Amino acid sequence: MTKKFLTRGSFIWKGAIVINWLNDLYKINKRESKKEIERSLVNAIFRIYDRFPRIGLRERIGQQEMSLDIADAYIHGRNAMIEAGVGIGKSFGYLIPSLLMNQMSQQPVIIATSSIQLSEQIHKDLRVIGSRMGFTTVRSVVGKGMGQYACRSRVAELLKTDPDSSLTVLAQRILNFEIDERADIKSGISDAEWSNVAVNDCQFERCHHKNGCLFYDMRAKLNAKAHEIDFIIVNQDLLIRDLMKKKEGTRSIISEQPALIVIDEAHNLEVKVRDARTLEFTYRGICRILDTTVQLLTKQSGDKSLFSQSNFIKKCFERIFKQVNADLLHHAKQDSDRIKVSEIKGIPLNQVSNDLKDLSLRLSILTSRHEREIDDAFEATNGLITLINVLAEIEDNYLIWASTPLRVATISICPKDISQFLKYALFNGKAPVILTSATLCQGGETLEEQYSYMTQSLGYKGDFLDRKSSPFDYTNHAMMYISNKVPYYHHDQRENYLEAAYKELVQLCNLTQGRTIVLFSAKEDMKYIHKKLISRTNEYTWAVHVQKEGSSQDSVITEFRKSNGVLLSTGVFWEGVNIEGPDLSQVIIFRLPFPVPSDPIYEYKASVTKNPFMEVFVPDMLLRLRQGTGRLIRSETDLGILSILDSRLSAAAKKSYREQVLDTLPFKEVTEDFSILEKFVQTKGIRRTD
């Protein structure tokens, strides 16, 4: 091993830990066994953790074991799945061996997370642990989807065509470089508004605004050569998108070089893969795809017949969406409803498919310096071919439904089975993949049984590592309360349930004097309770907050902490929210988060199992419930109560899954008696006396 190893790229090494480890590696001949390399790596990890107190860090129980387990998987080139409970410090647990392996193998490390917020946090953690270990420079990039970035090209066009638009002020701020990303808008912005100014169908090299575009700069770094980048931190959506492109043979988003991969919050991977592999089509979007394709082809060929071919396809899709709109008007009760698409009649789908295949073939042989745009058009055209084949029932490996996510009729298609894709694209043995999360396991005696639901959902192949339990003292610091007063939820008696749940909620929030996050699994329930609360302010003294539309919730969390109030939330608050200390003393689960049975994804998963409820619906509910309850205790000194307003979990209900829930959650003190809960709150000093 040559001396250039010390100064590769922009890395500058210092500190006894790293230098000792490198000295060990110099002594190892390349022909020696992996055991020697493993010994050196293990010794380096031990030395790092031994020095934790001196470098201002605190070792967590199980964290060192996690690092050693991951190092072993790296050295032997094996995939590994490991559950690391809340408080383990899992990001340092995988970053330490990843930093060392990156230097040894010269392979970049890709870390995929489930949210932009977590990506940013891991980037900060990388800087902290990298500097403490002796790395003065770590070349890294945080990658986000194009929908998170503002597009100055689109904004300039918007101001040109519609100077009096309601978006004029926002557009001007973007052009003035006040806003580069959605997160720059601290007050939040609706999905519908942002969709008008976000990057969409990027022109990349052809764009006049590329030099000042954060999206363009980020994509260039993602695709850097292996020796030019060390850590690539992306959300899972972007990683999956890259895997899809590599599988299809089109230009990839992330470096082509083999890379070590860590997937954090891996319990979300199945949903993320399905979302990424779900193709969504609107009539307007289809017209845009066809216009772009014809523009690219006619520039080189000059074939004017392509315009009439495109117009024919557009007219056919116009008729298809007319029928879909009628279906939605008749069957959909709300924007989020997914309905079945009725049989398409009277439209020459075979002819449409053939014309699209002709366009796809022309794109495949097109030569141009605008390679990226051609790849995007080729991919989009093939998506249209798949849609037509699904509508014509030629392709039966897809699920199809219609909805109005942005109040626009949308047809979606999604592959029925994702496991084969992941086996081929991710768990293929080319480089080790580490899957980690605080919630990967169910009940079971063996590791295989505990990890079985995730294994089957993902088609995972690899090792199962020992679970690292949370070091927090749930026995003495927390209590779980199950309400037996709220009636079962039935859709036709929804209001009875909501009225009873409202009374319980107010009583519980008064008990802790606010400082409560309420987690809803249905937005309609949240809206009902919010409306009820703001109309009855005489029943409580705490402030009421409700989550904002959009991905960033920083402002509402800040308001919640300042007021010690009650925050009503859905979706994004079930995971990733970290509020330590007395600002959060209670989490209320409004209803057990079972998936909707009529959802086409779960309907399909249920159809291929012997016992759908216990094999699909209960395990899925447990994963989400564990995430939600994990919001409560975030440090060794935290105190709090978890309240569940779903009497299906009460002892009297005698539901088959009650014991499974109680065994899976970390709470040891469980009660259905409000007076016992009240005593716990008073004894532990959870109720403020100021």
XYZ file of C-alpha atoms in Angstrom:
690
model
C 0.000 0.000 0.000
C 1.601 3.254 -1.115
C 2.084 6.494 0.780
C -0.359 8.333 -1.527
C -3.062 6.685 0.614
C -2.434 9.409 3.195
C -3.238 12.352 0.964
C -5.810 11.037 -1.480
C -7.849 13.846 -3.028
C -8.713 16.612 -0.612
C -8.418 14.390 2.454
C -5.892 15.539 5.012
C -5.368 13.109 7.846
C -4.329 13.908 11.389
C -4.713 12.441 14.861
C -3.362 9.286 16.475
C -6.467 7.202 15.837
C -6.366 7.405 12.066
C -2.573 7.335 11.747
C -2.298 4.234 13.949
C -4.916 2.528 11.845
C -3.090 3.426 8.617
C 0.202 2.185 10.055
C -1.493 -1.151 10.747
C -2.688 -1.289 7.154
C 0.819 -0.564 5.776
C 2.033 -3.722 7.469
C -0.601 -5.837 5.757
C 0.404 -7.309 2.431
C -2.346 -7.281 -0.239
C -2.088 -11.069 -0.408
C -2.881 -11.435 3.307
C -6.321 -12.636 4.393
C -9.271 -10.377 5.148
C -8.771 -11.275 8.800
C -5.746 -8.985 9.013
C -7.638 -6.059 7.513
C -10.580 -6.805 9.779
C -8.302 -6.887 12.850
C -6.862 -3.494 11.941
C -10.293 -1.997 11.349
C -11.671 -3.423 14.604
C -8.707 -2.038 16.559
C -9.269 1.395 14.989
C -12.935 1.334 16.029
C -12.012 0.328 19.596
C -9.478 3.180 19.768
C -12.056 5.682 18.522
C -14.610 4.705 21.142
C -11.946 4.629 23.869
C -11.226 8.265 23.056
C -14.891 9.367 23.000
C -14.743 11.135 26.424
C -11.587 13.020 25.425
C -12.999 14.211 22.090
C -16.219 15.486 23.643
C -18.509 12.582 22.740
C -20.497 10.148 24.846
C -20.615 6.490 23.916
C -24.094 4.976 23.865
C -24.913 1.418 24.888
C -24.878 -0.773 21.790
C -23.317 1.884 19.550
C -19.838 0.354 19.528
C -21.276 -3.109 18.871
C -23.229 -1.665 15.959
C -20.055 -0.150 14.457
C -18.204 -3.461 14.809
C -21.067 -5.433 13.246
C -21.205 -3.071 10.273
C -17.421 -3.158 9.858
C -17.600 -6.958 9.715
C -20.291 -6.782 7.018
C -18.201 -4.283 5.014
C -15.036 -6.378 5.182
C -16.791 -9.563 4.084
C -18.926 -7.853 1.451
C -22.232 -8.909 2.997
C -25.561 -7.132 3.277
C -26.717 -6.556 6.856
C -29.992 -5.575 8.546
C -29.804 -4.109 12.058
C -32.410 -2.563 14.349
C -30.957 0.201 16.524
C -33.383 1.469 19.161
C -34.028 5.126 20.009
C -31.008 6.571 21.839
C -28.393 4.192 20.389
C -26.913 6.973 18.261
C -27.147 4.954 15.079
C -25.811 7.667 12.767
C -22.408 7.631 14.528
C -22.760 3.849 14.726
C -22.586 3.527 10.938
C -20.611 6.697 10.099
C -17.493 5.591 12.026
C -16.911 2.313 10.109
C -18.042 4.008 6.887
C -15.427 6.765 7.186
C -12.678 4.205 7.774
C -13.849 1.928 4.953
C -14.133 4.851 2.550
C -10.465 5.645 3.094
C -9.388 2.030 2.826
C -11.429 1.040 -0.242
C -11.547 4.431 -1.976
C -15.204 3.697 -2.623
C -17.764 6.437 -1.999
C -20.367 5.834 0.678
C -23.998 6.482 -0.192
C -26.285 7.166 2.760
C -29.985 7.133 1.928
C -32.501 8.524 4.399
C -36.277 8.840 4.482
C -36.479 12.642 4.660
C -34.644 15.815 3.715
C -34.469 16.842 7.374
C -32.697 13.603 8.307
C -30.298 13.995 5.364
C -29.286 17.421 6.668
C -28.852 16.062 10.206
C -26.657 13.176 9.037
C -24.555 15.652 7.067
C -23.972 17.593 10.305
C -23.163 14.353 12.171
C -20.670 13.435 9.442
C -18.874 16.743 9.922
C -18.769 16.305 13.699
C -17.512 12.714 13.834
C -15.202 13.224 10.840
C -13.401 16.138 12.488
C -13.175 14.359 15.868
C -11.674 11.281 14.190
C -9.010 13.356 12.483
C -10.459 14.086 9.038
C -10.070 17.783 8.298
C -11.887 17.513 4.981
C -14.647 15.132 3.980
C -15.946 15.681 0.472
C -19.686 15.262 0.705
C -22.934 16.374 -0.870
C -26.580 16.307 0.200
C -28.782 15.370 -2.735
C -32.478 16.211 -2.961
C -35.176 15.686 -5.552
C -35.735 18.377 -8.176
C -39.100 19.203 -6.622
C -37.312 20.781 -3.645
C -35.518 23.403 -5.760
C -36.784 26.616 -7.308
C -36.439 26.911 -11.106
C -35.448 30.392 -12.331
C -36.095 29.384 -15.912
C -39.743 28.519 -15.164
C -40.131 31.600 -12.994
C -38.781 33.917 -15.713
C -41.229 32.394 -18.188
C -44.077 32.783 -15.687
C -43.379 36.503 -15.201
C -43.092 36.967 -18.958
C -46.409 35.296 -19.826
C -48.421 36.321 -16.759
C -46.910 39.372 -15.004
C -50.055 39.820 -12.872
C -49.998 36.265 -11.533
C -50.695 35.663 -7.831
C -47.224 34.102 -7.748
C -45.467 37.298 -8.870
C -43.985 38.135 -5.454
C -42.700 34.581 -4.958
C -41.309 34.508 -8.496
C -39.461 37.796 -8.003
C -37.876 36.550 -4.758
C -36.640 33.465 -6.608
C -35.150 35.553 -9.422
C -33.462 37.771 -6.818
C -31.766 34.687 -5.286
C -33.667 35.096 -2.004
C -35.148 31.615 -2.466
C -33.240 28.623 -3.837
C -35.131 25.796 -2.146
C -38.578 25.189 -0.722
C -37.058 25.089 2.763
C -36.034 28.757 2.364
C -39.704 29.718 2.753
C -39.922 29.638 6.549
C -43.668 30.230 6.677
C -44.312 27.249 4.421
C -46.030 27.031 1.038
C -48.737 24.781 -0.373
C -47.837 21.921 -2.708
C -50.046 23.427 -5.415
C -48.294 26.820 -5.314
C -44.772 25.394 -5.139
C -45.420 23.048 -8.069
C -45.641 26.136 -10.326
C -42.097 27.307 -9.556
C -40.205 24.090 -8.726
C -37.695 22.440 -11.064
C -39.524 20.296 -13.593
C -38.083 18.825 -16.805
C -34.720 20.504 -16.196
C -32.836 21.617 -19.309
C -29.496 21.102 -17.522
C -26.633 22.242 -19.815
C -28.989 24.234 -22.069
C -30.431 26.330 -19.240
C -29.301 29.978 -19.104
C -29.665 29.956 -15.297
C -27.491 26.885 -14.617
C -24.536 28.806 -13.115
C -26.654 30.087 -10.228
C -28.791 26.978 -9.826
C -28.345 24.903 -6.658
C -30.105 21.949 -8.274
C -27.689 21.893 -11.224
C -24.684 22.188 -8.887
C -25.963 19.380 -6.638
C -26.575 17.013 -9.567
C -23.039 17.619 -10.853
C -21.581 16.615 -7.463
C -23.803 13.523 -7.227
C -22.395 12.290 -10.504
C -18.761 13.025 -9.657
C -16.118 10.350 -10.150
C -15.294 8.066 -7.224
C -11.990 9.774 -6.404
C -13.728 13.181 -6.347
C -16.424 12.466 -3.730
C -16.478 10.516 -0.453
C -19.999 10.721 0.974
C -23.221 11.116 -0.969
C -26.216 11.731 1.296
C -29.582 11.473 -0.427
C -33.155 10.651 0.429
C -34.323 7.158 -0.401
C -36.433 8.458 -3.295
C -33.333 9.707 -5.107
C -31.389 6.486 -4.494
C -34.261 4.401 -5.838
C -34.600 6.684 -8.830
C -30.903 6.153 -9.536
C -31.225 2.370 -9.206
C -34.102 2.439 -11.673
C -32.099 4.432 -14.201
C -29.126 2.070 -13.912
C -31.407 -0.932 -14.367
C -32.958 0.631 -17.472
C -29.557 1.527 -18.909
C -30.174 5.280 -18.999
C -27.835 7.897 -17.563
C -27.619 7.550 -13.787
C -28.067 10.296 -11.205
C -25.465 9.088 -8.686
C -21.868 8.090 -9.434
C -21.486 5.033 -11.653
C -18.735 3.683 -9.383
C -19.571 0.822 -6.974
C -20.371 2.314 -3.585
C -20.983 1.192 -0.037
C -24.639 1.858 0.781
C -26.303 2.617 4.122
C -30.090 2.923 4.155
C -31.242 4.708 7.309
C -34.902 4.566 8.395
C -35.095 1.424 6.250
C -38.598 0.629 7.526
C -39.738 3.179 4.915
C -37.930 1.527 2.016
C -40.869 -0.488 0.671
C -43.149 2.562 0.564
C -40.391 4.673 -0.991
C -39.699 2.063 -3.679
C -43.384 1.810 -4.499
C -43.726 5.598 -4.629
C -40.652 5.904 -6.849
C -41.871 3.158 -9.153
C -45.364 4.623 -9.287
C -45.824 6.547 -12.517
C -48.331 9.398 -12.336
C -49.941 10.891 -15.415
C -52.036 13.996 -15.964
C -53.319 15.065 -19.360
C -51.250 18.238 -19.238
C -48.118 16.287 -18.269
C -48.607 13.824 -21.128
C -48.909 16.685 -23.628
C -45.660 18.140 -22.273
C -43.863 14.784 -22.737
C -45.077 14.536 -26.335
C -44.134 18.145 -27.151
C -40.614 17.688 -25.755
C -40.147 14.411 -27.640
C -41.307 15.819 -30.980
C -39.132 18.910 -30.499
C -36.016 16.783 -29.901
C -36.726 14.529 -32.903
C -37.696 17.187 -35.449
C -34.612 19.268 -34.695
C -32.478 16.497 -36.149
C -34.767 14.770 -38.648
C -37.093 17.571 -39.794
C -39.888 14.985 -40.078
C -43.108 17.055 -39.983
C -45.329 13.931 -39.792
C -44.356 13.640 -36.122
C -46.681 16.565 -35.304
C -49.792 14.796 -36.608
C -48.694 11.580 -34.874
C -48.362 13.482 -31.594
C -51.753 15.185 -32.046
C -53.448 11.816 -32.580
C -51.956 10.492 -29.316
C -53.023 13.651 -27.474
C -56.634 13.326 -28.660
C -56.771 9.709 -27.495
C -55.461 10.663 -24.054
C -57.946 13.529 -23.898
C -60.790 10.997 -24.287
C -59.219 8.686 -21.690
C -59.049 11.484 -19.116
C -62.614 12.534 -19.885
C -63.694 9.057 -18.779
C -61.401 9.117 -15.725
C -62.839 12.478 -14.650
C -66.325 10.964 -14.822
C -65.161 8.006 -12.678
C -63.695 10.363 -10.064
C -66.811 12.532 -9.964
C -68.955 9.458 -9.380
C -66.801 7.490 -6.876
C -64.243 9.745 -5.128
C -65.358 11.393 -1.880
C -62.121 13.316 -1.240
C -58.881 14.216 -3.049
C -56.863 11.416 -1.427
C -59.274 8.640 -2.495
C -57.858 6.114 -4.934
C -60.498 4.664 -7.230
C -60.482 1.941 -9.849
C -60.257 3.005 -13.496
C -63.169 1.580 -15.461
C -62.604 -0.263 -18.728
C -61.499 2.026 -21.557
C -63.768 1.594 -24.583
C -63.867 3.066 -28.068
C -60.227 4.227 -28.112
C -57.632 2.563 -30.418
C -55.165 1.738 -27.618
C -53.117 -0.607 -29.837
C -52.542 2.178 -32.366
C -51.559 4.604 -29.587
C -49.093 2.014 -28.242
C -47.546 1.479 -31.676
C -47.140 5.223 -32.265
C -45.486 5.662 -28.874
C -43.142 2.739 -29.586
C -42.162 4.450 -32.834
C -41.283 7.636 -30.916
C -39.338 5.586 -28.354
C -37.335 3.846 -31.084
C -36.483 7.150 -32.731
C -35.274 8.540 -29.389
C -33.135 5.457 -28.719
C -31.056 6.037 -31.865
C -30.983 9.830 -31.618
C -27.520 11.349 -31.318
C -27.159 14.774 -29.781
C -25.103 16.694 -27.263
C -28.280 16.979 -25.166
C -27.928 13.398 -23.955
C -29.604 13.950 -20.593
C -32.752 15.424 -22.166
C -32.966 12.543 -24.630
C -32.681 10.029 -21.775
C -35.459 11.784 -19.855
C -37.731 11.892 -22.911
C -36.999 8.241 -23.696
C -37.865 7.234 -20.135
C -41.071 9.308 -20.110
C -42.219 7.911 -23.469
C -41.661 4.346 -22.266
C -43.765 5.212 -19.239
C -46.625 6.203 -21.553
C -46.268 2.892 -23.400
C -46.570 1.027 -20.089
C -49.673 3.056 -19.149
C -51.397 2.258 -22.448
C -50.533 -1.449 -22.095
C -51.979 -1.493 -18.565
C -55.155 0.265 -19.749
C -55.418 -2.236 -22.624
C -54.872 -5.086 -20.113
C -51.865 -6.294 -22.097
C -49.649 -5.704 -19.050
C -50.999 -7.360 -15.877
C -48.051 -6.878 -13.510
C -49.207 -3.381 -12.527
C -51.804 -1.893 -10.223
C -53.743 1.083 -11.581
C -55.913 3.728 -9.948
C -57.134 7.303 -10.368
C -57.041 10.178 -7.880
C -56.865 13.977 -7.636
C -53.748 14.666 -5.477
C -53.435 18.290 -6.640
C -57.109 18.633 -7.594
C -56.212 17.433 -11.075
C -57.287 14.055 -12.457
C -54.276 11.725 -12.211
C -53.813 8.135 -13.340
C -51.209 6.143 -11.401
C -49.644 2.776 -12.140
C -47.357 0.792 -9.861
C -45.656 -2.628 -10.158
C -47.348 -5.277 -8.040
C -44.112 -6.822 -6.815
C -41.066 -4.747 -5.855
C -38.964 -7.508 -4.320
C -37.527 -8.688 -7.642
C -36.452 -5.142 -8.479
C -34.647 -4.765 -5.130
C -32.982 -8.180 -5.434
C -31.561 -7.210 -8.807
C -30.842 -3.521 -8.282
C -29.847 -3.326 -4.599
C -29.160 -6.669 -2.910
C -27.089 -8.015 -5.788
C -23.781 -8.482 -3.971
C -21.790 -5.887 -5.955
C -21.288 -3.827 -2.787
C -22.543 -4.347 0.780
C -25.833 -2.702 1.757
C -26.594 -1.861 5.394
C -30.263 -1.456 6.390
C -30.934 0.175 9.744
C -33.812 1.741 11.675
C -35.259 1.836 15.179
C -38.264 -0.151 13.926
C -37.415 -3.115 11.709
C -38.581 -5.993 13.883
C -41.783 -7.712 14.962
C -42.200 -10.386 17.629
C -40.490 -13.752 17.270
C -37.959 -16.046 18.925
C -35.236 -15.987 16.252
C -33.710 -13.037 14.401
C -35.116 -14.402 11.143
C -38.634 -14.345 12.625
C -38.202 -10.869 14.078
C -37.008 -9.429 10.767
C -39.340 -11.576 8.622
C -41.926 -8.918 7.681
C -39.250 -6.558 6.360
C -37.430 -9.423 4.650
C -40.534 -10.518 2.763
C -41.594 -6.972 1.902
C -38.189 -6.049 0.459
C -36.949 -9.341 -0.950
C -33.915 -8.869 1.296
C -30.956 -11.257 1.168
C -28.215 -10.934 3.752
C -27.323 -11.152 7.439
C -29.591 -10.331 10.383
C -27.658 -8.568 13.142
C -28.518 -8.574 16.843
C -31.038 -5.898 17.797
C -29.641 -2.980 19.792
C -32.280 -2.051 22.372
C -32.956 1.531 23.435
C -30.910 2.495 26.525
C -33.742 4.691 27.848
C -35.512 3.805 31.113
C -39.098 3.313 29.926
C -39.989 1.390 33.095
C -39.511 4.360 35.432
C -39.835 7.298 33.059
C -42.954 6.513 31.027
C -46.467 5.095 31.239
C -48.841 3.919 28.531
C -52.540 4.699 28.857
C -55.163 2.870 26.768
C -58.597 4.471 26.723
C -61.520 2.048 27.141
C -64.120 4.817 27.036
C -64.028 5.663 23.335
C -66.359 3.555 21.137
C -64.969 1.557 18.218
C -64.502 3.551 15.064
C -67.070 2.814 12.356
C -67.327 5.018 9.280
C -71.140 5.273 9.519
C -70.837 6.282 13.201
C -67.701 8.375 12.834
C -69.058 11.410 14.677
C -69.864 9.389 17.826
C -66.262 8.191 17.944
C -64.846 11.690 17.314
C -66.983 13.301 20.022
C -65.901 10.726 22.634
C -62.258 10.913 21.526
C -62.382 14.721 21.727
C -63.448 14.599 25.402
C -60.651 12.159 26.249
C -58.116 14.258 24.336
C -58.985 17.454 26.218
C -58.829 15.651 29.583
C -55.417 14.163 28.749
C -53.986 17.449 27.468
C -55.222 19.209 30.615
C -53.456 16.542 32.667
C -50.043 17.494 31.224
C -51.022 21.161 30.770
C -50.465 20.920 27.028
C -46.979 19.843 25.875
C -48.650 17.164 23.737
C -48.367 15.966 20.153
C -51.494 14.265 18.812
C -50.813 11.852 15.946
C -53.684 11.238 13.538
C -53.793 8.601 10.815
C -56.542 10.483 8.904
C -56.467 14.181 7.980
C -60.269 14.299 8.181
C -60.114 13.356 11.883
C -57.463 16.015 12.520
C -59.534 18.710 10.796
C -62.617 17.746 12.828
C -60.776 17.914 16.183
C -59.022 21.160 15.230
C -62.328 22.807 14.351
C -63.838 21.538 17.605
C -60.944 22.833 19.699
C -60.896 26.337 18.259
C -64.657 26.613 18.816
C -64.404 25.636 22.519
C -61.440 27.577 23.876
C -63.146 27.863 27.280
C -62.446 24.162 27.966
C -58.650 24.477 28.099
C -55.810 26.937 28.686
C -53.144 25.666 26.281
C -52.408 26.899 22.750
C -53.504 24.795 19.782
C -51.219 24.283 16.787
C -51.759 22.299 13.608
C -49.148 21.064 11.140
C -48.475 23.115 8.027
C -48.790 21.924 4.470
C -45.444 21.032 2.910
C -42.320 19.146 3.946
C -40.767 21.563 6.462
C -42.448 21.785 9.869
C -39.686 23.727 11.662
C -41.770 26.850 12.243
C -44.759 25.047 13.763
C -42.462 22.980 16.019
C -40.804 26.194 17.228
C -44.216 27.727 17.979
C -45.293 24.543 19.780
C -42.196 24.501 21.995
C -42.488 28.173 22.886
C -46.139 27.901 23.913
C -46.036 24.457 25.592
C -49.232 23.831 23.674
C -50.869 20.967 21.793
C -49.865 20.114 18.236
C -52.253 18.238 15.939
C -50.420 16.335 13.222
C -50.445 13.516 10.676
C -47.932 11.952 8.270
C -44.549 13.618 8.745
C -44.819 13.830 12.553
C -45.072 10.064 13.031
C -41.301 9.895 12.590
C -38.189 12.046 12.449
C -39.410 14.617 14.998
C -36.979 14.990 17.905
C -38.206 17.110 20.840
C -36.215 16.455 24.011
C -37.062 17.637 27.520
C -40.284 18.839 29.161
C -41.516 20.675 26.036
C -43.038 17.325 25.032
C -44.561 15.285 27.863
C -47.257 13.348 26.049
C -47.899 11.672 22.713
C -51.496 10.792 21.885
C -52.212 8.173 19.217
C -55.684 9.103 18.038
C -56.336 5.802 16.246
C -54.210 2.715 15.640
C -52.529 3.389 12.269
C -53.882 0.436 10.291
C -53.513 0.860 6.514
C -56.702 1.410 4.498
C -57.916 -2.026 3.276
C -59.222 -0.629 -0.018
C -55.865 0.947 -0.889
C -54.772 -0.863 -4.099
C -51.321 -1.649 -2.678
C -52.641 -3.312 0.473
C -55.503 -4.909 -1.403
C -52.924 -6.639 -3.585
C -50.633 -7.588 -0.672
C -53.643 -9.068 1.138
C -54.609 -11.093 -1.933
C -51.313 -13.032 -1.924
C -51.266 -14.021 1.781
C -53.114 -16.710 3.720
C -53.964 -14.503 6.700
C -53.994 -10.886 5.405
C -54.884 -9.278 8.730
C -52.088 -10.874 10.772
C -49.527 -11.079 7.942
C -50.019 -7.623 6.387
C -52.263 -5.229 8.305
C -51.058 -5.871 11.880
C -47.305 -5.861 11.023
C -47.696 -2.664 9.001
C -49.643 -1.020 11.815
C -46.990 -2.061 14.339
C -44.155 -0.513 12.321
C -45.927 2.830 12.156
C -47.113 2.660 15.773
C -43.542 2.052 16.954
C -42.391 5.088 14.979
C -45.109 7.282 16.479
C -44.527 6.179 20.065
C -40.801 6.745 19.554
C -41.443 10.515 19.508
C -42.004 10.545 23.302
C -38.760 9.568 25.070
C -35.774 11.157 23.320
C -33.163 11.336 26.115
C -32.130 9.591 29.344
C -33.959 12.186 31.477
C -37.185 12.501 29.480
C -40.467 11.721 31.252
C -43.843 11.258 29.599
C -47.032 9.380 28.870
C -48.236 7.635 25.740
C -52.016 7.687 25.358
C -53.923 5.596 22.813
C -57.530 6.633 22.139
C -58.463 3.359 20.472
C -60.437 0.964 22.659
C -59.720 -1.922 20.291
C -56.486 -2.195 22.254
C -58.225 -2.406 25.635
C -58.318 -5.681 27.576
C -62.105 -5.897 27.262
C -61.922 -5.828 23.449
C -59.953 -9.104 23.461
C -58.340 -8.395 20.098
C -55.835 -10.983 18.929
C -53.125 -8.380 18.371
C -53.249 -6.725 21.822
C -50.453 -8.845 23.305
C -48.354 -8.404 20.182
C -48.636 -4.623 20.506
C -47.786 -4.650 24.215
C -44.813 -6.976 23.655
C -43.454 -4.891 20.789
C -43.658 -1.459 22.444
C -41.035 -0.640 25.128
C -43.560 0.602 27.722
C -43.676 -1.655 30.812
C -46.194 0.356 32.840
C -49.592 0.081 31.118
C -52.961 1.195 32.498
C -56.566 1.797 31.453
C -57.331 3.609 34.723
C -57.150 7.393 34.394
C -56.601 7.854 38.142
C -53.453 5.684 37.997
C -52.215 7.758 35.067
C -52.960 10.927 37.023
C -50.972 9.648 39.999
C -48.008 8.778 37.752
C -48.011 12.303 36.273
C -48.057 13.886 39.736
C -45.445 11.528 41.254
C -42.981 12.031 38.389
C -43.502 15.787 38.335
C -44.688 15.769 34.730
C -47.428 18.274 35.570
C -45.888 21.703 36.014
C -46.366 23.546 39.296
C -45.237 26.982 38.078
